[in-house]
Each structure stands twice: as C-alpha cells, then as structure tokens.
mmCIF file of C-alpha atoms and ligand atoms in Angstrom:
data_model
loop_
_atom_site.group_PDB
_atom_site.id
_atom_site.type_symbol
_atom_site.label_atom_id
_atom_site.label_comp_id
_atom_site.label_asym_id
_atom_site.label_seq_id
_atom_site.Cartn_x
_atom_site.Cartn_y
_atom_site.Cartn_z
ATOM 1 C CA MET A 1495 0.639 -15.960 6.749
ATOM 2 C CA ASP A 1496 -2.757 -15.190 8.156
ATOM 3 C CA TYR A 1497 -4.457 -12.976 5.557
ATOM 4 C CA GLU A 1498 -7.597 -12.624 7.624
ATOM 5 C CA ASN A 1499 -5.666 -11.005 10.484
ATOM 6 C CA LEU A 1500 -3.984 -8.580 8.089
ATOM 7 C CA ILE A 1501 -7.335 -7.719 6.475
ATOM 8 C CA GLU A 1502 -8.900 -7.118 9.897
ATOM 9 C CA LYS A 1503 -6.105 -4.712 10.796
ATOM 10 C CA ALA A 1504 -6.627 -2.837 7.507
ATOM 11 C CA LYS A 1505 -10.343 -2.552 8.244
ATOM 12 C CA GLU A 1506 -9.651 -1.218 11.753
ATOM 13 C CA VAL A 1507 -7.297 1.524 10.598
ATOM 14 C CA ARG A 1508 -9.598 2.420 7.665
ATOM 15 C CA GLU A 1509 -11.956 3.904 10.252
ATOM 16 C CA ARG A 1510 -9.310 6.479 11.206
ATOM 17 C CA ALA A 1511 -9.005 7.779 7.633
ATOM 18 C CA TYR A 1512 -9.169 11.580 7.331
ATOM 19 C CA VAL A 1513 -11.295 11.965 4.209
ATOM 20 C CA LYS A 1514 -12.852 15.403 4.459
ATOM 21 C CA TYR A 1515 -12.837 15.879 0.673
ATOM 22 C CA SER A 1516 -13.551 12.531 -0.926
ATOM 23 C CA ASN A 1517 -15.259 10.644 1.920
ATOM 24 C CA PHE A 1518 -13.453 7.570 0.483
ATOM 25 C CA LYS A 1519 -11.703 5.687 3.275
ATOM 26 C CA VAL A 1520 -8.760 3.416 2.642
ATOM 27 C CA GLY A 1521 -6.940 1.206 5.167
ATOM 28 C CA ALA A 1522 -3.691 -0.690 4.674
ATOM 29 C CA ALA A 1523 -1.861 -3.205 6.912
ATOM 30 C CA LEU A 1524 1.761 -3.972 6.004
ATOM 31 C CA LEU A 1525 3.364 -7.185 7.216
ATOM 32 C CA CYS A 1526 7.147 -6.865 7.522
ATOM 33 C CA LYS A 1527 9.565 -9.781 7.263
ATOM 34 C CA SER A 1528 10.319 -9.109 10.934
ATOM 35 C CA GLY A 1529 6.764 -10.219 11.651
ATOM 36 C CA ARG A 1530 5.617 -6.781 12.744
ATOM 37 C CA ILE A 1531 2.583 -5.137 11.209
ATOM 38 C CA TYR A 1532 2.265 -1.391 10.493
ATOM 39 C CA THR A 1533 -1.045 0.135 9.496
ATOM 40 C CA GLY A 1534 -1.974 3.276 7.563
ATOM 41 C CA CYS A 1535 -5.035 5.219 6.451
ATOM 42 C CA ASN A 1536 -5.410 7.930 3.838
ATOM 43 C CA ILE A 1537 -5.019 11.513 5.106
ATOM 44 C CA GLU A 1538 -6.442 14.209 2.845
ATOM 45 C CA ASN A 1539 -5.577 17.866 2.617
ATOM 46 C CA ALA A 1540 -7.305 21.072 1.518
ATOM 47 C CA SER A 1541 -4.718 21.412 -1.240
ATOM 48 C CA TYR A 1542 -5.750 17.929 -2.503
ATOM 49 C CA GLY A 1543 -2.212 17.356 -3.832
ATOM 50 C CA ALA A 1544 -0.800 17.022 -0.311
ATOM 51 C CA THR A 1545 -3.065 14.007 0.342
ATOM 52 C CA ILE A 1546 -1.228 10.835 1.253
ATOM 53 C CA CYS A 1547 -2.569 7.387 0.502
ATOM 54 C CA ALA A 1548 -3.063 4.656 3.110
ATOM 55 C CA GLU A 1549 -0.333 2.469 1.577
ATOM 56 C CA ARG A 1550 2.340 5.141 1.827
ATOM 57 C CA VAL A 1551 1.361 5.995 5.399
ATOM 58 C CA ALA A 1552 1.902 2.313 6.358
ATOM 59 C CA TYR A 1553 5.259 2.220 4.563
ATOM 60 C CA THR A 1554 6.547 5.467 6.035
ATOM 61 C CA LYS A 1555 5.618 4.317 9.535
ATOM 62 C CA ALA A 1556 7.403 1.003 9.042
ATOM 63 C CA ILE A 1557 10.528 2.379 7.382
ATOM 64 C CA SER A 1558 10.938 5.132 9.949
ATOM 65 C CA GLU A 1559 10.854 2.431 12.637
ATOM 66 C CA GLY A 1560 13.731 0.613 10.965
ATOM 67 C CA GLU A 1561 11.916 -1.954 8.827
ATOM 68 C CA LYS A 1562 13.545 -2.737 5.502
ATOM 69 C CA GLU A 1563 11.858 -5.863 4.114
ATOM 70 C CA PHE A 1564 8.217 -6.412 3.429
ATOM 71 C CA GLU A 1565 6.155 -9.531 2.992
ATOM 72 C CA ALA A 1566 2.582 -8.479 2.258
ATOM 73 C CA ILE A 1567 0.105 -5.625 2.372
ATOM 74 C CA ALA A 1568 -3.680 -5.861 2.789
ATOM 75 C CA ILE A 1569 -5.728 -2.970 1.347
ATOM 76 C CA VAL A 1570 -9.405 -2.240 1.932
ATOM 77 C CA SER A 1571 -11.553 0.749 1.067
ATOM 78 C CA SER A 1572 -14.983 2.045 1.962
ATOM 79 C CA GLY A 1573 -16.109 1.755 -1.684
ATOM 80 C CA ASP A 1574 -18.102 -1.125 -3.163
ATOM 81 C CA GLY A 1575 -15.321 -2.692 -5.154
ATOM 82 C CA ILE A 1576 -11.694 -3.555 -4.665
ATOM 83 C CA ALA A 1577 -9.380 -0.500 -4.368
ATOM 84 C CA TYR A 1578 -6.216 -1.174 -6.337
ATOM 85 C CA PRO A 1579 -3.290 1.105 -5.405
ATOM 86 C CA CYS A 1580 -2.640 4.293 -7.387
ATOM 87 C CA GLY A 1581 0.382 4.655 -9.636
ATOM 88 C CA ILE A 1582 2.345 6.706 -7.106
ATOM 89 C CA CYS A 1583 1.867 4.017 -4.420
ATOM 90 C CA ARG A 1584 2.854 1.229 -6.852
ATOM 91 C CA GLN A 1585 6.051 3.088 -7.679
ATOM 92 C CA PHE A 1586 6.675 3.909 -4.003
ATOM 93 C CA MET A 1587 6.298 0.284 -2.956
ATOM 94 C CA SER A 1588 8.479 -0.944 -5.864
ATOM 95 C CA GLU A 1589 11.462 0.668 -4.189
ATOM 96 C CA PHE A 1590 11.291 -1.982 -1.476
ATOM 97 C CA GLY A 1591 10.736 -5.174 -3.433
ATOM 98 C CA MET A 1592 8.658 -6.429 -6.349
ATOM 99 C CA ASP A 1593 7.758 -9.727 -4.693
ATOM 100 C CA LEU A 1594 5.512 -7.998 -2.167
ATOM 101 C CA LYS A 1595 2.178 -9.781 -1.935
ATOM 102 C CA LEU A 1596 -0.892 -7.523 -2.185
ATOM 103 C CA ILE A 1597 -4.148 -8.702 -0.706
ATOM 104 C CA PHE A 1598 -7.399 -6.988 -1.630
ATOM 105 C CA THR A 1599 -10.967 -7.581 -0.565
ATOM 106 C CA ASP A 1600 -14.278 -5.892 -1.250
ATOM 107 C CA GLY A 1601 -15.790 -7.757 1.698
ATOM 108 C CA HIS A 1602 -16.850 -10.705 -0.442
ATOM 109 C CA LYS A 1603 -13.976 -11.963 -2.508
ATOM 110 C CA ILE A 1604 -10.224 -11.823 -1.878
ATOM 111 C CA GLU A 1605 -7.704 -11.168 -4.688
ATOM 112 C CA THR A 1606 -3.939 -11.486 -4.306
ATOM 113 C CA TYR A 1607 -1.153 -10.310 -6.599
ATOM 114 C CA ARG A 1608 2.606 -9.781 -6.521
ATOM 115 C CA LEU A 1609 3.739 -6.202 -7.048
ATOM 116 C CA HIS A 1610 5.545 -7.118 -10.244
ATOM 117 C CA GLU A 1611 2.181 -8.140 -11.702
ATOM 118 C CA LEU A 1612 0.683 -4.727 -10.915
ATOM 119 C CA LEU A 1613 3.701 -2.689 -11.995
ATOM 120 C CA PRO A 1614 5.537 -4.326 -14.883
ATOM 121 C CA HIS A 1615 8.606 -2.472 -16.132
ATOM 122 C CA ALA A 1616 8.868 -0.366 -12.982
ATOM 123 C CA PHE A 1617 11.126 2.636 -13.109
ATOM 124 C CA THR A 1618 14.432 1.972 -11.368
ATOM 125 C CA GLU A 1619 17.513 4.021 -10.620
ATOM 126 C CA PHE A 1620 19.539 1.866 -13.010
ATOM 127 C CA GLU A 1621 17.273 2.759 -15.922
ATOM 128 C CA ALA A 1622 17.645 6.430 -15.061
ATOM 129 C CA GLU A 1623 21.349 6.341 -15.859
ATOM 130 C CA VAL A 1624 22.101 8.360 -18.988
ATOM 131 C CA GLU A 1625 24.708 7.088 -21.421
ATOM 132 C CA GLY A 1626 27.753 9.318 -21.301
ATOM 133 C CA GLY A 1627 26.559 10.972 -18.107
ATOM 134 C CA SER A 1628 28.902 11.438 -15.135
HETATM 135 N N1 THU B 783 -6.268 6.520 -1.942
HETATM 136 C C1 THU B 783 -5.515 5.697 -1.164
HETATM 137 O O1 THU B 783 -5.461 5.868 0.086
HETATM 138 N N2 THU B 783 -4.851 4.691 -1.776
HETATM 139 C C2 THU B 783 -4.802 4.448 -3.119
HETATM 140 O O2 THU B 783 -4.041 3.657 -3.594
HETATM 141 C C3 THU B 783 -5.740 5.191 -3.979
HETATM 142 C C4 THU B 783 -6.359 6.419 -3.390
HETATM 143 C C5 THU B 783 -7.023 7.605 -1.314
HETATM 144 C C6 THU B 783 -6.477 8.968 -1.619
HETATM 145 C C7 THU B 783 -7.676 9.852 -1.408
HETATM 146 O O3 THU B 783 -7.745 10.217 -0.056
HETATM 147 C C8 THU B 783 -8.862 8.916 -1.718
HETATM 148 O O4 THU B 783 -8.356 7.601 -1.727
HETATM 149 C C9 THU B 783 -9.524 9.236 -3.029
HETATM 150 O O5 THU B 783 -8.629 9.242 -4.057
#
C-alpha cells in the first residue's frame, strides 16, 4: 500500500475541516479493502458535544456507501505533533476490525500501529452480555 498517497489525501481533506471553536484541523483518509479511499475532516459545532472527528466522518462516508472492510487509515492534524485518535474514535473503529493499520505523521516522521495496539481490551458486544440475562 502506498502510505504517501493516503497521507496526501488526508492532508488535502484537512483543509476542509470546520474548526470554528478549536482551530485544530484534522484530516483522515481511509483505505478500504475494496481499494477505494474515503476521506473525512473534523466538523465542529456550537454545542461542542455535537462535534464529529475526522476519523468518524471518513468511516461514516465509507460505510454508508457499502464498504465493510478496512485496511488502513492515515491521520494528520494542523498541530505540531502527531494527533492520535480520541477514545471515542478508537472504540468506533474497533467495531470494524482490530487489524486496521493507522498511519500518523507530523510532517517529519511517520508512525504506524495496528488498532489492537492502541485499544487493548476493547469493549465488545460479547463482553456486554450479562450472566443470567435474557
Ligand atoms: N479531533 C479529531 O478530528 N480526531 C481525533 O481523534 C481527536 C480530535 C478533533 C475534534 C475537534 O474538532 C478538534 O480535533 C479538537 O479536539
């Protein structure tokens, strides 16, 4: 897989981030096993809590177009360092596979991880089952 291409796409979409409140732009480019790429940027809201992160925008675009399996996601921010995904995004992505490769760059170095490394012991439906429950 061409990481550079995925990183470039994440940088492009980062420029469309709607960041009226934090001024912190994030861009994500999600490579599906189909070979297609879906991008997402963060979209903030006056209520703050209704803000959606770049990663989840990319996933919702892909899933609503029929994608089910994901290979890798590149994530870039407008900050100085690497922007690791928030807890909600880690949990959201875990629903669709723990082998997802995550590619980060601060513009100098590149770091890659698998989702299971960033979210050990992820919550799953199975674990939610209560003994004796119906
Ligand atoms: N943000 C993302 O887009 N992805 C993350 O994983 C972390 C945070 C956004 C949300 C908000 O618009 C801004 O970064 C500051 O938190």
